[in-house]
Coordinates of N, CA and C and ligand atoms in Angstrom, one line a residue:
X1 N -115.8 -29.1 46.6 CA -114.9 -27.7 46.0 C -114.8 -27.3 45.3
X2 N -114.6 -28.2 44.6 CA -114.9 -27.2 43.0 C -115.7 -26.6 42.8
X3 N -117.2 -27.0 43.2 CA -118.1 -25.9 42.9 C -118.5 -24.9 43.7
X4 N -117.8 -24.6 44.9 CA -117.8 -23.5 45.7 C -118.0 -22.1 44.9
X5 N -118.2 -20.3 45.2 CA -118.7 -19.6 45.2 C -117.6 -18.5 45.5
X6 N -118.0 -17.4 45.0 CA -118.1 -16.5 45.9 C -118.8 -16.1 46.1
X7 N -120.1 -16.4 46.0 CA -121.6 -16.0 46.9 C -121.6 -17.0 47.8
X8 N -121.2 -18.5 47.8 CA -121.1 -18.9 49.3 C -120.2 -18.2 50.4
X9 N -119.5 -17.7 49.9 CA -119.0 -16.8 51.2 C -120.2 -15.7 51.7
X10 N -120.0 -15.7 53.1 CA -121.4 -14.7 53.4 C -120.4 -13.9 54.9
X11 N -121.3 -12.7 54.8 CA -121.0 -12.1 56.3 C -122.0 -12.6 57.2
X12 N -121.5 -12.6 58.0 CA -122.1 -12.8 59.2 C -122.1 -11.7 60.4
X13 N -123.6 -11.3 60.6 CA -123.4 -10.5 61.8 C -123.1 -11.3 63.1
X14 N -121.8 -10.8 64.0 CA -121.7 -11.3 65.6 C -122.0 -10.6 66.4
X15 N -122.8 -12.0 67.7 CA -123.6 -11.5 68.8 C -122.6 -10.0 69.5
X16 N -123.3 -9.8 69.8 CA -122.5 -8.4 71.2 C -123.4 -8.4 72.7
X17 N -122.1 -8.2 73.6 CA -122.9 -8.0 74.8 C -122.5 -6.5 75.1
X18 N -123.0 -5.9 75.2 CA -122.8 -4.1 75.5 C -123.0 -3.9 77.2
X19 N -122.1 -3.3 77.1 CA -122.1 -3.0 78.9 C -121.3 -1.1 78.6
X20 N -121.5 -0.9 80.0 CA -121.5 0.5 79.6 C -119.8 0.8 79.4
X21 N -119.2 -0.6 80.1 CA -117.6 -0.7 79.7 C -117.1 -0.7 78.5
X22 N -118.0 -0.8 77.2 CA -117.5 -1.6 75.8 C -118.6 -2.6 75.8
X23 N -117.7 -3.9 74.6 CA -118.4 -4.6 73.8 C -117.5 -6.0 74.1
X24 N -118.6 -7.2 74.3 CA -117.7 -8.2 74.3 C -119.0 -9.5 72.7
X25 N -117.8 -9.5 72.4 CA -118.0 -10.8 70.8 C -117.6 -11.8 71.3
X26 N -118.4 -13.1 71.6 CA -117.9 -14.1 71.5 C -118.3 -15.1 71.4
X27 N -117.3 -15.9 70.3 CA -117.7 -16.4 69.3 C -117.8 -18.3 69.5
X28 N -118.5 -18.8 69.6 CA -118.7 -20.6 70.1 C -118.5 -21.2 69.0
X29 N -117.9 -22.3 69.1 CA -118.1 -23.4 67.9 C -119.4 -24.3 68.0
X30 N -120.5 -24.8 66.9 CA -121.7 -25.3 66.6 C -122.5 -24.3 66.9
X31 N -122.5 -23.0 67.5 CA -123.4 -22.5 67.8 C -123.4 -20.8 67.1
X32 N -122.3 -20.5 67.2 CA -122.5 -19.2 66.7 C -121.5 -19.3 65.2
X33 N -120.7 -20.8 65.4 CA -119.6 -20.9 63.9 C -120.7 -22.0 63.5
X34 N -120.5 -22.3 62.1 CA -120.5 -23.5 61.9 C -120.0 -24.7 61.3
X35 N -118.5 -24.4 62.8 CA -117.3 -25.1 62.3 C -116.4 -25.5 63.6
X36 N -116.1 -26.2 63.6 CA -115.3 -26.3 65.0 C -114.2 -25.4 65.4
X37 N -113.3 -24.2 65.6 CA -112.7 -24.0 65.7 C -111.5 -24.9 66.2
X38 N -110.3 -25.0 65.3 CA -109.0 -25.7 65.6 C -108.0 -24.8 66.2
X39 N -108.0 -23.3 65.4 CA -107.4 -22.5 65.3 C -107.3 -21.0 65.3
X40 N -106.9 -20.2 65.9 CA -106.7 -18.6 65.7 C -105.7 -18.4 65.8
X41 N -105.7 -16.9 64.6 CA -103.9 -16.0 64.1 C -104.8 -14.9 64.0
X42 N -104.0 -14.1 63.8 CA -104.3 -12.9 63.5 C -103.2 -11.6 62.7
X43 N -103.2 -11.5 61.5 CA -102.5 -10.3 61.3 C -102.0 -8.9 61.8
X44 N -101.2 -8.4 62.1 CA -100.7 -6.9 62.6 C -99.7 -6.5 61.9
X45 N -99.5 -5.1 62.5 CA -98.4 -4.5 61.5 C -98.0 -4.6 60.4
X46 N -99.1 -4.7 59.5 CA -99.1 -4.7 58.0 C -98.8 -3.3 57.3
X47 N -97.7 -3.6 56.5 CA -97.3 -1.8 56.2 C -98.2 -1.4 55.4
X48 N -98.3 -0.5 55.2 CA -99.2 0.4 54.1 C -98.7 -0.5 52.5
X49 N -99.9 -0.2 51.7 CA -99.7 -1.4 50.5 C -99.3 -2.6 50.5
X50 N -99.3 -3.8 51.7 CA -99.4 -4.3 51.3 C -100.4 -5.4 51.2
X51 N -100.0 -6.8 50.5 CA -101.2 -7.5 49.9 C -101.0 -8.8 50.5
X52 N -101.7 -9.7 51.4 CA -101.7 -11.1 52.3 C -102.6 -11.8 51.7
X53 N -102.3 -12.9 51.6 CA -103.1 -14.3 51.0 C -102.8 -14.6 49.6
X54 N -103.5 -14.7 48.7 CA -102.9 -15.2 47.5 C -102.6 -16.8 47.1
X55 N -104.1 -17.2 47.8 CA -104.1 -19.0 47.6 C -105.2 -19.2 47.7
X56 N -105.9 -20.5 47.8 CA -107.1 -21.0 48.4 C -106.7 -22.5 48.8
X57 N -107.0 -23.1 49.9 CA -107.5 -23.5 50.7 C -108.6 -24.9 49.7
X58 N -107.5 -26.1 50.4 CA -108.7 -27.3 49.8 C -109.9 -27.3 50.9
X59 N -109.5 -27.2 52.2 CA -110.6 -27.9 53.1 C -110.8 -27.0 54.0
X60 N -110.3 -26.0 54.2 CA -110.3 -25.2 55.1 C -111.2 -24.1 55.2
X61 N -112.2 -23.7 56.6 CA -113.0 -22.6 56.9 C -112.3 -21.4 57.0
X62 N -113.0 -20.7 57.1 CA -112.2 -19.6 58.0 C -113.4 -18.7 58.0
X63 N -113.3 -18.1 59.5 CA -113.7 -16.6 59.7 C -112.9 -15.8 60.1
X64 N -113.2 -14.3 58.8 CA -111.8 -13.3 59.0 C -113.3 -12.1 59.8
X65 N -112.4 -11.1 60.6 CA -112.6 -10.2 61.1 C -112.2 -9.0 61.6
X66 N -112.2 -7.7 61.0 CA -111.3 -6.8 61.6 C -111.6 -6.6 62.8
X67 N -111.1 -7.2 63.5 CA -110.4 -6.6 65.2 C -110.4 -5.0 65.5
X68 N -109.7 -4.6 64.7 CA -109.3 -3.2 64.5 C -109.1 -2.6 63.3
X69 N -109.7 -1.4 62.9 CA -109.3 -0.8 62.0 C -110.4 -1.5 60.8
X70 N -109.7 -1.4 59.2 CA -110.1 -2.2 58.1 C -109.1 -2.8 56.9
X71 N -109.8 -3.9 56.5 CA -108.8 -4.1 55.2 C -110.1 -4.8 54.1
X72 N -109.6 -4.7 52.9 CA -110.4 -5.5 52.0 C -110.3 -6.8 51.7
X73 N -111.1 -7.5 51.5 CA -110.6 -9.1 51.3 C -111.4 -9.7 49.7
X74 N -110.4 -9.5 48.8 CA -111.0 -10.0 47.1 C -111.0 -11.7 47.2
X75 N -112.1 -11.8 47.0 CA -112.4 -13.4 46.8 C -112.4 -13.5 45.1
X76 N -112.4 -14.9 44.5 CA -112.3 -15.5 43.5 C -112.4 -16.7 43.4
X77 N -113.6 -17.1 42.7 CA -113.6 -19.0 42.6 C -113.5 -19.8 41.4
X78 N -112.2 -18.0 40.6 CA -112.6 -18.8 38.9 C -112.5 -18.7 37.6
X79 N -114.3 -17.9 38.1 CA -114.7 -17.3 37.0 C -114.4 -15.8 37.9
X80 N -115.6 -15.8 39.0 CA -116.0 -14.3 39.3 C -115.4 -14.2 40.7
X81 N -115.1 -12.6 40.4 CA -114.4 -11.9 41.5 C -115.2 -11.3 42.2
X82 N -115.1 -10.8 43.9 CA -115.9 -10.4 44.4 C -115.1 -9.8 45.9
X83 N -115.4 -8.5 46.1 CA -114.9 -7.2 47.2 C -115.5 -7.1 48.0
X84 N -115.1 -7.5 49.2 CA -115.4 -7.3 50.3 C -114.9 -6.4 51.5
X85 N -115.8 -5.8 51.9 CA -114.5 -5.0 52.4 C -114.7 -5.2 54.6
X86 N -114.0 -5.0 54.6 CA -114.3 -5.9 56.2 C -113.9 -4.5 57.4
X87 N -114.8 -3.8 58.4 CA -114.1 -2.5 58.9 C -115.1 -2.6 60.3
X88 N -115.5 -3.6 60.8 CA -116.4 -3.6 62.7 C -115.7 -4.6 63.0
X89 N -115.4 -5.3 64.1 CA -115.2 -6.5 64.8 C -116.2 -7.3 65.2
X90 N -117.9 -6.8 64.3 CA -119.0 -7.6 65.3 C -119.6 -7.9 63.6
X91 N -118.8 -8.2 62.3 CA -119.2 -8.4 61.6 C -118.2 -9.4 60.9
X92 N -118.1 -10.7 60.5 CA -117.1 -11.6 60.3 C -117.3 -12.3 58.3
X93 N -116.4 -12.5 58.1 CA -116.6 -12.9 56.4 C -116.3 -14.6 56.8
X94 N -117.2 -15.5 56.2 CA -116.6 -16.3 56.1 C -116.5 -17.4 55.0
X95 N -115.8 -17.8 54.7 CA -114.8 -18.0 53.4 C -114.5 -19.5 53.0
X96 N -115.3 -20.5 52.2 CA -115.6 -21.3 52.1 C -113.8 -22.4 51.5
X97 N -114.2 -23.6 51.5 CA -112.5 -24.2 50.8 C -112.9 -24.0 48.9
X98 N -111.8 -24.0 48.5 CA -112.0 -23.9 47.1 C -112.1 -22.3 46.5
X99 N -111.8 -21.1 47.4 CA -112.0 -20.2 47.3 C -110.6 -18.9 47.3
X100 N -110.2 -18.6 46.0 CA -108.8 -17.8 45.8 C -108.9 -16.5 46.8
X101 N -108.3 -16.3 47.6 CA -108.6 -14.9 49.0 C -107.4 -13.7 48.6
X102 N -107.4 -12.5 48.4 CA -106.5 -11.8 48.6 C -106.7 -10.4 49.8
X103 N -105.7 -10.0 50.8 CA -106.0 -9.3 51.7 C -105.3 -8.2 51.0
X104 N -105.6 -6.5 51.2 CA -105.2 -5.6 51.0 C -106.0 -4.2 51.5
X105 N -105.7 -3.3 50.9 CA -105.6 -2.1 51.7 C -105.9 -2.2 53.5
X106 N -104.8 -2.6 54.1 CA -104.7 -2.5 55.5 C -104.8 -1.3 55.9
X107 N -105.5 -0.7 56.7 CA -105.4 0.9 57.4 C -104.6 0.4 58.4
X108 N -104.0 1.7 58.5 CA -103.0 1.6 59.6 C -103.1 1.0 61.2
X109 N -102.9 0.0 61.7 CA -102.9 0.0 62.7 C -103.8 -1.4 63.0
X110 N -104.4 -1.9 61.6 CA -105.5 -2.8 61.6 C -105.2 -4.0 62.1
X111 N -106.4 -4.9 62.8 CA -105.6 -6.7 63.1 C -106.8 -7.4 62.3
X112 N -106.4 -8.3 61.8 CA -107.4 -9.5 60.9 C -107.5 -10.4 61.9
X113 N -108.4 -10.8 62.2 CA -108.3 -12.0 63.1 C -109.3 -12.9 62.6
X114 N -108.5 -13.7 62.3 CA -109.0 -15.4 61.7 C -109.2 -16.4 62.5
X115 N -110.2 -16.9 62.6 CA -110.9 -18.5 63.1 C -111.0 -19.3 61.7
X116 N -110.2 -20.2 62.8 CA -109.8 -21.4 61.4 C -110.3 -23.3 61.9
X117 N -110.9 -23.2 60.6 CA -111.3 -24.8 60.9 C -110.3 -26.4 61.3
X118 N -109.4 -26.1 61.1 CA -108.2 -26.7 60.9 C -106.8 -26.0 61.4
X119 N -105.8 -27.0 61.6 CA -104.7 -26.4 61.8 C -104.2 -26.1 60.8
X120 N -102.3 -25.2 60.8 CA -102.2 -25.0 59.5 C -101.5 -26.5 59.1
X121 N -101.5 -26.6 57.8 CA -100.8 -27.4 56.6 C -100.5 -26.9 55.7
X122 N -99.9 -27.1 54.7 CA -99.5 -26.2 54.1 C -99.6 -26.9 52.8
X123 N -99.7 -28.5 53.0 CA -100.4 -28.8 52.0 C -102.3 -29.0 51.8
X124 N -102.6 -27.9 52.1 CA -104.2 -27.4 52.2 C -104.1 -26.2 51.0
X125 N -102.6 -25.5 51.0 CA -102.7 -24.5 50.6 C -102.7 -24.5 48.8
X126 N -103.4 -23.9 48.2 CA -102.8 -23.9 47.0 C -102.6 -22.6 46.5
X127 N -101.7 -22.2 46.3 CA -100.6 -20.9 45.5 C -100.1 -20.8 44.5
X128 N -100.8 -21.1 43.3 CA -100.4 -20.9 41.8 C -102.3 -20.1 41.6
X129 N -102.5 -19.6 41.0 CA -103.2 -18.9 40.8 C -103.7 -19.7 39.3
X130 N -103.3 -19.6 38.4 CA -103.1 -20.3 37.5 C -103.6 -21.8 37.5
X131 N -103.3 -22.4 38.6 CA -103.4 -23.6 39.0 C -104.7 -23.9 39.6
X132 N -104.9 -22.8 40.3 CA -106.3 -23.2 40.7 C -107.2 -23.0 39.9
X133 N -107.4 -21.7 38.9 CA -108.3 -21.7 38.2 C -108.5 -23.2 36.8
X134 N -107.7 -23.7 36.7 CA -107.9 -25.0 35.9 C -108.3 -26.0 36.7
X135 N -108.2 -26.3 38.2 CA -108.7 -26.8 38.4 C -110.3 -27.0 39.0
X136 N -110.4 -25.2 39.4 CA -111.8 -25.7 39.3 C -112.4 -25.4 38.0
X137 N -112.3 -25.0 36.9 CA -112.5 -25.9 35.5 C -112.9 -27.1 35.4
X138 N -111.9 -28.2 36.1 CA -111.7 -28.8 35.4 C -112.9 -30.1 36.0
X139 N -113.0 -31.3 35.1 CA -114.5 -32.3 35.9 C -113.6 -33.2 36.8
X140 N -114.3 -33.3 37.9 CA -114.2 -34.4 38.8 C -114.5 -33.5 40.1
X141 N -114.8 -34.2 41.2 CA -114.7 -34.1 42.1 C -113.4 -33.4 43.0
X142 N -112.4 -34.0 42.6 CA -111.0 -34.4 43.5 C -110.1 -33.9 42.9
X143 N -110.7 -32.7 41.9 CA -109.5 -32.0 40.8 C -108.2 -30.8 41.9
X144 N -108.9 -30.4 43.5 CA -108.1 -29.8 43.6 C -107.5 -30.6 44.6
X145 N -107.6 -31.8 45.0 CA -107.0 -32.4 45.8 C -105.3 -33.0 45.4
Ligands
TYD201 P1 -99.9 -17.2 54.6 O1 -100.8 -18.5 55.3 O2 -99.0 -17.3 53.2 O3 -100.2 -15.9 55.1 P2 -101.2 -14.9 54.6 O4 -102.6 -15.8 53.8 O5 -101.8 -14.4 55.8 O6 -100.4 -13.8 53.6 O7 -98.7 -17.9 55.8 C1 -97.3 -17.2 55.9 C2 -96.3 -18.0 57.1 O8 -97.0 -18.2 58.1 C3 -96.2 -19.0 56.3 O9 -94.8 -19.5 56.4 C4 -96.5 -20.3 56.7 C5 -96.8 -19.1 58.0 N1 -98.2 -19.6 59.1 C6 -98.1 -20.4 60.3 O10 -97.0 -20.9 60.5 N2 -98.7 -20.8 60.7 C7 -100.3 -20.3 60.4 O11 -101.6 -20.6 61.1 C8 -100.2 -19.5 59.3 C9 -101.5 -19.4 58.9 C10 -99.4 -19.3 58.8

């Protein structure tokens, strides 16, 4: 995890089943996603100007999708920053472990859908950016744990 970079986080085109009545996007663990989905959560009613996230995860993998509307995901790996805009439900951002993220610029009515590889565990969070950067720069593969 110490070696993960913002460029290991990839944008995925998600499958679409199109019909006259609309579109279905279906995500299956193992085939459409490289991890088993253990949890789904979503952010909504985010007030204008709010910033969510502000943490990294030690083990968690996530696919983040703009289910509705748009928002920006700002990634940081302790050295490099990368901003990704999400604005369509058939594109997801895969975030690997050991990446700091902040979510911002939520449009009115937007929904941030998150598919996660682990149940919620506070012990998997790193919520101090200075400690995160220090751990990313430190030697030893277990320094984030
Ligand atoms: P947090 O992950 O910090 O939110 P965000 O990254 O969107 O800003 O979680 C905020 C609060 O919600 C925290 O007290 C823990 C709780 N929470 C759960 O109970 N279960 C969950 O699956 C998540 C993601 C958060």
